[in-house]
Amino acid sequence: MTEAPSDRQRRWNDQMPPDRAWKSRPGVNRASRVAEQDRAAGGRHARAVDIGDGRYARASIALRLYRSTRRIRAYLRWSQDGGTREKYVGEVDAATRAANLALAWSMAHAAGQATDEVVPPESQASSPATRAVMVANKGRDTKPELLLRSALHRKGLRYRVSVRPVRDLRRTADVVFTKARVAVFVDGCYWHGCPEHHRPATKRAEFWQEKIAGNRARDADTNASLSAQGWAVVRVWEHEDPEAAADRIRGIVGSRLGESSRTAPHRG
């Protein structure tokens, strides 16, 4: 039975809500936070805010504890026109953060603050969910790439960005260490068939299976072609922790240069 609002609002009258009801776990990376919001909303396509003219912004729910009232409040947040917008959704009082996020998304949809993204007529996507994933995967300078590059730079590594390791081979790596001959590719979980996070499409399943299989075959061919010409290939999933990935890359670069990974910065 669903609790009446009056009953639910008394839950935290005599005690402070526990951290697990609103606070995210320490050290959670961006990919995990995105996945958390997707699960709570019922899919990435359900995290849309209509900003007019057929445009949608991808929103998230922020949970905040107000200690003076012992209340957890939910806010809908999204980026628009270079700034961050925010709208109050309501109070939530479930026992876990996951449940409160789901409740807040349900409230936002019921109030018309959030909506499901509509697939434009010209889109090749078979559903709003598929289109949301496709839109989130840019060709270069994606968020995971930028985070990895920043981590590499902080560790004293210098590199080239989005270039062909071998001029005559039509394959562009995301990060290239020319002197060490190390090519780094940051692979999106959907497009490259991540075994941990990839979820096959249910509509036009055969088409998307062939698409992902083709991408994986191309990845394998790229690895083999570059290795045959003396290059070390490093693949980083978008969900990986950028600091850990940067440490792994630094070790490989240092090893191929015949230096310790703690040497002074070297140029890509």
mmCIF file of C-alpha atoms in Angstrom:
data_model
loop_
_atom_site.group_PDB
_atom_site.id
_atom_site.type_symbol
_atom_site.label_atom_id
_atom_site.label_comp_id
_atom_site.label_asym_id
_atom_site.label_seq_id
_atom_site.Cartn_x
_atom_site.Cartn_y
_atom_site.Cartn_z
ATOM 1 C CA MET A 1 0.000 0.000 0.000
ATOM 2 C CA THR A 2 1.288 3.466 -0.876
ATOM 3 C CA GLU A 3 1.759 5.740 2.095
ATOM 4 C CA ALA A 4 -0.315 8.875 2.260
ATOM 5 C CA PRO A 5 1.680 12.114 1.973
ATOM 6 C CA SER A 6 0.848 13.041 5.572
ATOM 7 C CA ASP A 7 2.245 9.705 6.805
ATOM 8 C CA ARG A 8 5.367 9.926 4.678
ATOM 9 C CA GLN A 9 6.166 13.469 5.719
ATOM 10 C CA ARG A 10 6.372 12.388 9.383
ATOM 11 C CA ARG A 11 9.081 9.787 8.660
ATOM 12 C CA TRP A 12 12.019 12.022 9.574
ATOM 13 C CA ASN A 13 10.356 14.116 12.290
ATOM 14 C CA ASP A 14 12.320 12.482 15.097
ATOM 15 C CA GLN A 15 15.608 11.699 13.360
ATOM 16 C CA MET A 16 17.915 12.948 10.639
ATOM 17 C CA PRO A 17 17.600 11.115 7.296
ATOM 18 C CA PRO A 18 20.534 8.699 6.831
ATOM 19 C CA ASP A 19 23.203 9.505 4.251
ATOM 20 C CA ARG A 20 22.170 6.508 2.148
ATOM 21 C CA ALA A 21 18.787 8.144 1.551
ATOM 22 C CA TRP A 22 20.222 11.069 -0.401
ATOM 23 C CA LYS A 23 24.018 11.092 -0.687
ATOM 24 C CA SER A 24 25.931 9.389 -3.502
ATOM 25 C CA ARG A 25 28.762 7.038 -2.640
ATOM 26 C CA PRO A 26 32.240 8.621 -2.527
ATOM 27 C CA GLY A 27 34.439 8.073 -5.579
ATOM 28 C CA VAL A 28 31.569 7.387 -7.976
ATOM 29 C CA ASN A 29 32.646 8.329 -11.510
ATOM 30 C CA ARG A 30 30.624 10.173 -14.110
ATOM 31 C CA ALA A 31 29.563 7.084 -16.058
ATOM 32 C CA SER A 32 28.119 5.527 -12.899
ATOM 33 C CA ARG A 33 26.268 8.736 -12.038
ATOM 34 C CA VAL A 34 24.764 8.857 -15.535
ATOM 35 C CA ALA A 35 23.715 5.210 -15.285
ATOM 36 C CA GLU A 36 22.150 5.891 -11.872
ATOM 37 C CA GLN A 37 20.028 8.721 -13.297
ATOM 38 C CA ASP A 38 19.056 6.615 -16.334
ATOM 39 C CA ARG A 39 17.859 3.764 -14.118
ATOM 40 C CA ALA A 40 15.884 6.069 -11.849
ATOM 41 C CA ALA A 41 14.154 7.852 -14.736
ATOM 42 C CA GLY A 42 13.397 4.671 -16.664
ATOM 43 C CA GLY A 43 15.867 5.320 -19.476
ATOM 44 C CA ARG A 44 17.978 8.172 -20.808
ATOM 45 C CA HIS A 45 15.167 9.253 -23.127
ATOM 46 C CA ALA A 46 12.982 9.901 -20.054
ATOM 47 C CA ARG A 47 15.415 12.496 -18.678
ATOM 48 C CA ALA A 48 14.353 15.175 -21.145
ATOM 49 C CA VAL A 49 13.293 18.758 -20.492
ATOM 50 C CA ASP A 50 11.489 20.466 -23.358
ATOM 51 C CA ILE A 51 13.253 23.800 -23.914
ATOM 52 C CA GLY A 52 11.209 24.802 -26.964
ATOM 53 C CA ASP A 53 11.613 24.808 -30.743
ATOM 54 C CA GLY A 54 11.760 21.008 -30.777
ATOM 55 C CA ARG A 55 14.816 20.985 -28.540
ATOM 56 C CA TYR A 56 15.404 18.918 -25.427
ATOM 57 C CA ALA A 57 17.968 19.162 -22.637
ATOM 58 C CA ARG A 58 19.188 16.142 -20.677
ATOM 59 C CA ALA A 59 18.339 16.647 -17.007
ATOM 60 C CA SER A 60 19.391 15.108 -13.703
ATOM 61 C CA ILE A 61 17.849 14.978 -10.254
ATOM 62 C CA ALA A 62 19.815 16.515 -7.372
ATOM 63 C CA LEU A 63 18.939 15.475 -3.806
ATOM 64 C CA ARG A 64 19.671 17.883 -0.949
ATOM 65 C CA LEU A 65 19.257 17.456 2.764
ATOM 66 C CA TYR A 66 17.922 20.445 4.722
ATOM 67 C CA ARG A 67 19.071 19.704 8.239
ATOM 68 C CA SER A 68 16.941 22.350 9.937
ATOM 69 C CA THR A 69 13.752 20.648 8.765
ATOM 70 C CA ARG A 70 15.044 17.064 8.370
ATOM 71 C CA ARG A 71 13.732 17.046 4.828
ATOM 72 C CA ILE A 72 15.233 15.774 1.573
ATOM 73 C CA ARG A 73 14.340 17.962 -1.380
ATOM 74 C CA ALA A 74 14.666 17.015 -5.040
ATOM 75 C CA TYR A 75 15.621 19.448 -7.797
ATOM 76 C CA LEU A 76 15.599 19.001 -11.551
ATOM 77 C CA ARG A 77 18.806 20.403 -13.131
ATOM 78 C CA TRP A 78 19.830 20.849 -16.755
ATOM 79 C CA SER A 79 22.090 22.987 -18.968
ATOM 80 C CA GLN A 80 20.565 25.545 -21.307
ATOM 81 C CA ASP A 81 22.073 28.429 -23.290
ATOM 82 C CA GLY A 82 25.412 28.145 -21.540
ATOM 83 C CA GLY A 83 24.003 28.124 -18.015
ATOM 84 C CA THR A 84 22.546 25.714 -15.483
ATOM 85 C CA ARG A 85 18.813 25.774 -14.855
ATOM 86 C CA GLU A 86 17.131 24.309 -11.813
ATOM 87 C CA LYS A 87 13.541 23.615 -10.790
ATOM 88 C CA TYR A 88 12.205 22.402 -7.453
ATOM 89 C CA VAL A 89 10.440 19.039 -7.753
ATOM 90 C CA GLY A 90 9.358 18.251 -4.191
ATOM 91 C CA GLU A 91 10.239 16.407 -0.993
ATOM 92 C CA VAL A 92 11.183 12.721 -1.022
ATOM 93 C CA ASP A 93 11.539 10.384 1.933
ATOM 94 C CA ALA A 94 12.340 6.865 0.794
ATOM 95 C CA ALA A 95 14.997 4.915 2.674
ATOM 96 C CA THR A 96 17.555 4.799 -0.165
ATOM 97 C CA ARG A 97 18.984 7.235 -2.677
ATOM 98 C CA ALA A 98 17.944 5.024 -5.611
ATOM 99 C CA ALA A 99 14.324 4.995 -4.441
ATOM 100 C CA ASN A 100 14.316 8.751 -3.862
ATOM 101 C CA LEU A 101 15.718 9.432 -7.314
ATOM 102 C CA ALA A 102 13.053 7.221 -8.869
ATOM 103 C CA LEU A 103 10.347 8.944 -6.822
ATOM 104 C CA ALA A 104 11.617 12.386 -7.823
ATOM 105 C CA TRP A 105 11.647 11.479 -11.515
ATOM 106 C CA SER A 106 8.109 10.175 -11.213
ATOM 107 C CA MET A 107 7.047 13.444 -9.582
ATOM 108 C CA ALA A 108 8.809 15.525 -12.249
ATOM 109 C CA HIS A 109 7.030 13.624 -15.021
ATOM 110 C CA ALA A 110 3.671 13.861 -13.286
ATOM 111 C CA ALA A 111 4.092 17.624 -12.934
ATOM 112 C CA GLY A 112 5.121 18.038 -16.574
ATOM 113 C CA GLN A 113 8.591 19.260 -15.581
ATOM 114 C CA ALA A 114 10.272 16.344 -17.384
ATOM 115 C CA THR A 115 9.173 14.422 -20.435
ATOM 116 C CA ASP A 116 10.161 11.641 -22.807
ATOM 117 C CA GLU A 117 12.238 12.865 -25.717
ATOM 118 C CA VAL A 118 10.404 12.611 -29.043
ATOM 119 C CA VAL A 119 12.225 11.079 -32.001
ATOM 120 C CA PRO A 120 12.279 13.579 -34.903
ATOM 121 C CA PRO A 121 10.819 12.277 -38.206
ATOM 122 C CA GLU A 122 14.213 12.480 -39.913
ATOM 123 C CA SER A 123 16.047 10.476 -37.226
ATOM 124 C CA GLN A 124 17.322 6.966 -37.986
ATOM 125 C CA ALA A 125 16.800 5.908 -34.391
ATOM 126 C CA SER A 126 14.086 3.337 -33.786
ATOM 127 C CA SER A 127 13.025 4.739 -30.412
ATOM 128 C CA PRO A 128 13.626 7.672 -28.043
ATOM 129 C CA ALA A 129 15.883 5.420 -25.942
ATOM 130 C CA THR A 130 18.062 4.514 -28.928
ATOM 131 C CA ARG A 131 18.255 8.125 -30.077
ATOM 132 C CA ALA A 132 19.282 9.276 -26.600
ATOM 133 C CA VAL A 133 22.232 6.885 -26.674
ATOM 134 C CA MET A 134 23.150 7.914 -30.221
ATOM 135 C CA VAL A 135 23.070 11.617 -29.385
ATOM 136 C CA ALA A 136 25.215 11.064 -26.298
ATOM 137 C CA ASN A 137 28.008 9.549 -28.396
ATOM 138 C CA LYS A 138 29.935 12.345 -30.104
ATOM 139 C CA GLY A 139 32.797 11.703 -32.490
ATOM 140 C CA ARG A 140 35.541 13.449 -30.491
ATOM 141 C CA ASP A 141 36.151 15.528 -27.387
ATOM 142 C CA THR A 142 33.603 13.505 -25.444
ATOM 143 C CA LYS A 143 33.454 13.928 -21.680
ATOM 144 C CA PRO A 144 35.312 10.639 -21.014
ATOM 145 C CA GLU A 145 38.054 11.720 -23.450
ATOM 146 C CA LEU A 146 38.429 15.125 -21.796
ATOM 147 C CA LEU A 147 38.597 13.575 -18.326
ATOM 148 C CA LEU A 148 41.256 11.105 -19.436
ATOM 149 C CA ARG A 149 43.321 13.785 -21.155
ATOM 150 C CA SER A 150 43.187 15.957 -18.034
ATOM 151 C CA ALA A 151 44.323 13.027 -15.884
ATOM 152 C CA LEU A 152 47.193 12.275 -18.270
ATOM 153 C CA HIS A 153 48.277 15.905 -18.260
ATOM 154 C CA ARG A 154 48.275 16.045 -14.456
ATOM 155 C CA LYS A 155 50.597 13.034 -14.434
ATOM 156 C CA GLY A 156 53.130 14.878 -16.579
ATOM 157 C CA LEU A 157 52.328 13.215 -19.896
ATOM 158 C CA ARG A 158 52.162 15.156 -23.144
ATOM 159 C CA TYR A 159 50.453 13.816 -26.227
ATOM 160 C CA ARG A 160 48.714 14.537 -29.505
ATOM 161 C CA VAL A 161 44.942 14.434 -29.871
ATOM 162 C CA SER A 162 42.767 12.856 -32.593
ATOM 163 C CA VAL A 163 45.474 11.985 -35.110
ATOM 164 C CA ARG A 164 46.348 8.924 -37.162
ATOM 165 C CA PRO A 165 49.164 6.966 -35.511
ATOM 166 C CA VAL A 166 50.148 5.704 -38.974
ATOM 167 C CA ARG A 167 49.562 8.192 -41.763
ATOM 168 C CA ASP A 168 48.629 5.595 -44.377
ATOM 169 C CA LEU A 169 46.236 3.751 -42.069
ATOM 170 C CA ARG A 170 42.832 5.422 -41.908
ATOM 171 C CA ARG A 171 42.368 5.001 -38.181
ATOM 172 C CA THR A 172 42.340 7.971 -35.805
ATOM 173 C CA ALA A 173 43.297 7.464 -32.171
ATOM 174 C CA ASP A 174 41.944 9.689 -29.417
ATOM 175 C CA VAL A 175 45.337 10.172 -27.727
ATOM 176 C CA VAL A 176 48.706 9.463 -29.364
ATOM 177 C CA PHE A 177 52.197 9.312 -27.856
ATOM 178 C CA THR A 178 54.298 9.560 -30.994
ATOM 179 C CA LYS A 179 57.761 8.924 -29.525
ATOM 180 C CA ALA A 180 56.608 5.949 -27.430
ATOM 181 C CA ARG A 181 54.348 4.744 -30.276
ATOM 182 C CA VAL A 182 51.321 4.293 -28.027
ATOM 183 C CA ALA A 183 47.811 4.844 -29.398
ATOM 184 C CA VAL A 184 44.885 5.263 -26.996
ATOM 185 C CA PHE A 185 41.239 4.777 -27.945
ATOM 186 C CA VAL A 186 38.385 5.753 -25.624
ATOM 187 C CA ASP A 187 35.499 3.434 -26.492
ATOM 188 C CA GLY A 188 31.850 4.217 -25.825
ATOM 189 C CA CYS A 189 29.999 1.423 -24.039
ATOM 190 C CA TYR A 190 27.098 1.335 -26.515
ATOM 191 C CA TRP A 191 28.888 1.669 -29.842
ATOM 192 C CA HIS A 192 31.721 -0.736 -29.006
ATOM 193 C CA GLY A 193 29.693 -3.406 -27.214
ATOM 194 C CA CYS A 194 30.959 -3.055 -23.654
ATOM 195 C CA PRO A 195 30.436 -6.458 -21.973
ATOM 196 C CA GLU A 196 29.525 -4.712 -18.717
ATOM 197 C CA HIS A 197 27.124 -1.973 -19.838
ATOM 198 C CA HIS A 198 25.991 -2.625 -23.414
ATOM 199 C CA ARG A 199 22.294 -3.429 -23.697
ATOM 200 C CA PRO A 200 21.161 -4.696 -27.122
ATOM 201 C CA ALA A 201 18.366 -2.761 -28.793
ATOM 202 C CA THR A 202 14.973 -4.448 -28.845
ATOM 203 C CA LYS A 203 13.755 -2.664 -31.975
ATOM 204 C CA ARG A 204 15.592 -3.238 -35.262
ATOM 205 C CA ALA A 205 17.677 -5.638 -33.206
ATOM 206 C CA GLU A 206 19.361 -7.303 -36.178
ATOM 207 C CA PHE A 207 20.439 -3.958 -37.660
ATOM 208 C CA TRP A 208 22.020 -2.768 -34.398
ATOM 209 C CA GLN A 209 23.635 -6.142 -33.695
ATOM 210 C CA GLU A 210 25.343 -5.973 -37.078
ATOM 211 C CA LYS A 211 26.361 -2.351 -36.447
ATOM 212 C CA ILE A 212 27.974 -3.117 -33.082
ATOM 213 C CA ALA A 213 29.571 -6.310 -34.415
ATOM 214 C CA GLY A 214 31.058 -4.279 -37.278
ATOM 215 C CA ASN A 215 32.493 -1.748 -34.833
ATOM 216 C CA ARG A 216 34.061 -4.504 -32.744
ATOM 217 C CA ALA A 217 35.551 -6.132 -35.833
ATOM 218 C CA ARG A 218 37.005 -2.785 -36.895
ATOM 219 C CA ASP A 219 38.478 -2.315 -33.402
ATOM 220 C CA ALA A 220 40.153 -5.718 -33.611
ATOM 221 C CA ASP A 221 41.506 -4.916 -37.076
ATOM 222 C CA THR A 222 42.823 -1.568 -35.827
ATOM 223 C CA ASN A 223 44.583 -3.271 -32.922
ATOM 224 C CA ALA A 224 46.181 -5.843 -35.211
ATOM 225 C CA SER A 225 47.204 -3.323 -37.891
ATOM 226 C CA LEU A 226 48.835 -0.935 -35.432
ATOM 227 C CA SER A 227 50.534 -3.734 -33.492
ATOM 228 C CA ALA A 228 51.993 -5.074 -36.740
ATOM 229 C CA GLN A 229 53.643 -1.693 -37.284
ATOM 230 C CA GLY A 230 55.152 -1.554 -33.817
ATOM 231 C CA TRP A 231 52.477 0.385 -31.957
ATOM 232 C CA ALA A 232 51.012 -0.421 -28.544
ATOM 233 C CA VAL A 233 47.243 -0.022 -28.512
ATOM 234 C CA VAL A 234 45.424 0.886 -25.292
ATOM 235 C CA ARG A 235 41.629 0.802 -25.142
ATOM 236 C CA VAL A 236 39.776 2.568 -22.347
ATOM 237 C CA TRP A 237 36.054 2.074 -21.767
ATOM 238 C CA GLU A 238 34.085 5.253 -21.140
ATOM 239 C CA HIS A 239 32.981 3.878 -17.754
ATOM 240 C CA GLU A 240 36.553 3.395 -16.500
ATOM 241 C CA ASP A 241 37.976 5.638 -13.817
ATOM 242 C CA PRO A 242 40.125 8.189 -15.707
ATOM 243 C CA GLU A 243 42.812 8.318 -13.006
ATOM 244 C CA ALA A 244 43.269 4.550 -13.040
ATOM 245 C CA ALA A 245 43.315 4.512 -16.850
ATOM 246 C CA ALA A 246 45.893 7.314 -16.898
ATOM 247 C CA ASP A 247 48.128 5.357 -14.507
ATOM 248 C CA ARG A 248 47.891 2.323 -16.781
ATOM 249 C CA ILE A 249 48.784 4.405 -19.841
ATOM 250 C CA ARG A 250 51.652 6.145 -18.043
ATOM 251 C CA GLY A 251 53.143 2.757 -17.205
ATOM 252 C CA ILE A 252 52.951 1.589 -20.810
ATOM 253 C CA VAL A 253 54.418 4.825 -22.186
ATOM 254 C CA GLY A 254 57.247 4.773 -19.653
ATOM 255 C CA SER A 255 58.026 1.140 -20.363
ATOM 256 C CA ARG A 256 58.210 1.701 -24.110
ATOM 257 C CA LEU A 257 60.487 4.681 -23.642
ATOM 258 C CA GLY A 258 62.742 2.597 -21.423
ATOM 259 C CA GLU A 259 62.105 4.967 -18.537
ATOM 260 C CA SER A 260 60.429 4.772 -15.167
ATOM 261 C CA SER A 261 56.819 5.940 -15.080
ATOM 262 C CA ARG A 262 58.007 8.567 -12.579
ATOM 263 C CA THR A 263 60.387 10.352 -14.920
ATOM 264 C CA ALA A 264 60.045 13.986 -15.924
ATOM 265 C CA PRO A 265 57.332 14.936 -18.441
ATOM 266 C CA HIS A 266 57.933 13.686 -21.963
ATOM 267 C CA ARG A 267 56.474 15.099 -25.127
ATOM 268 C CA GLY A 268 53.980 13.203 -27.231
#
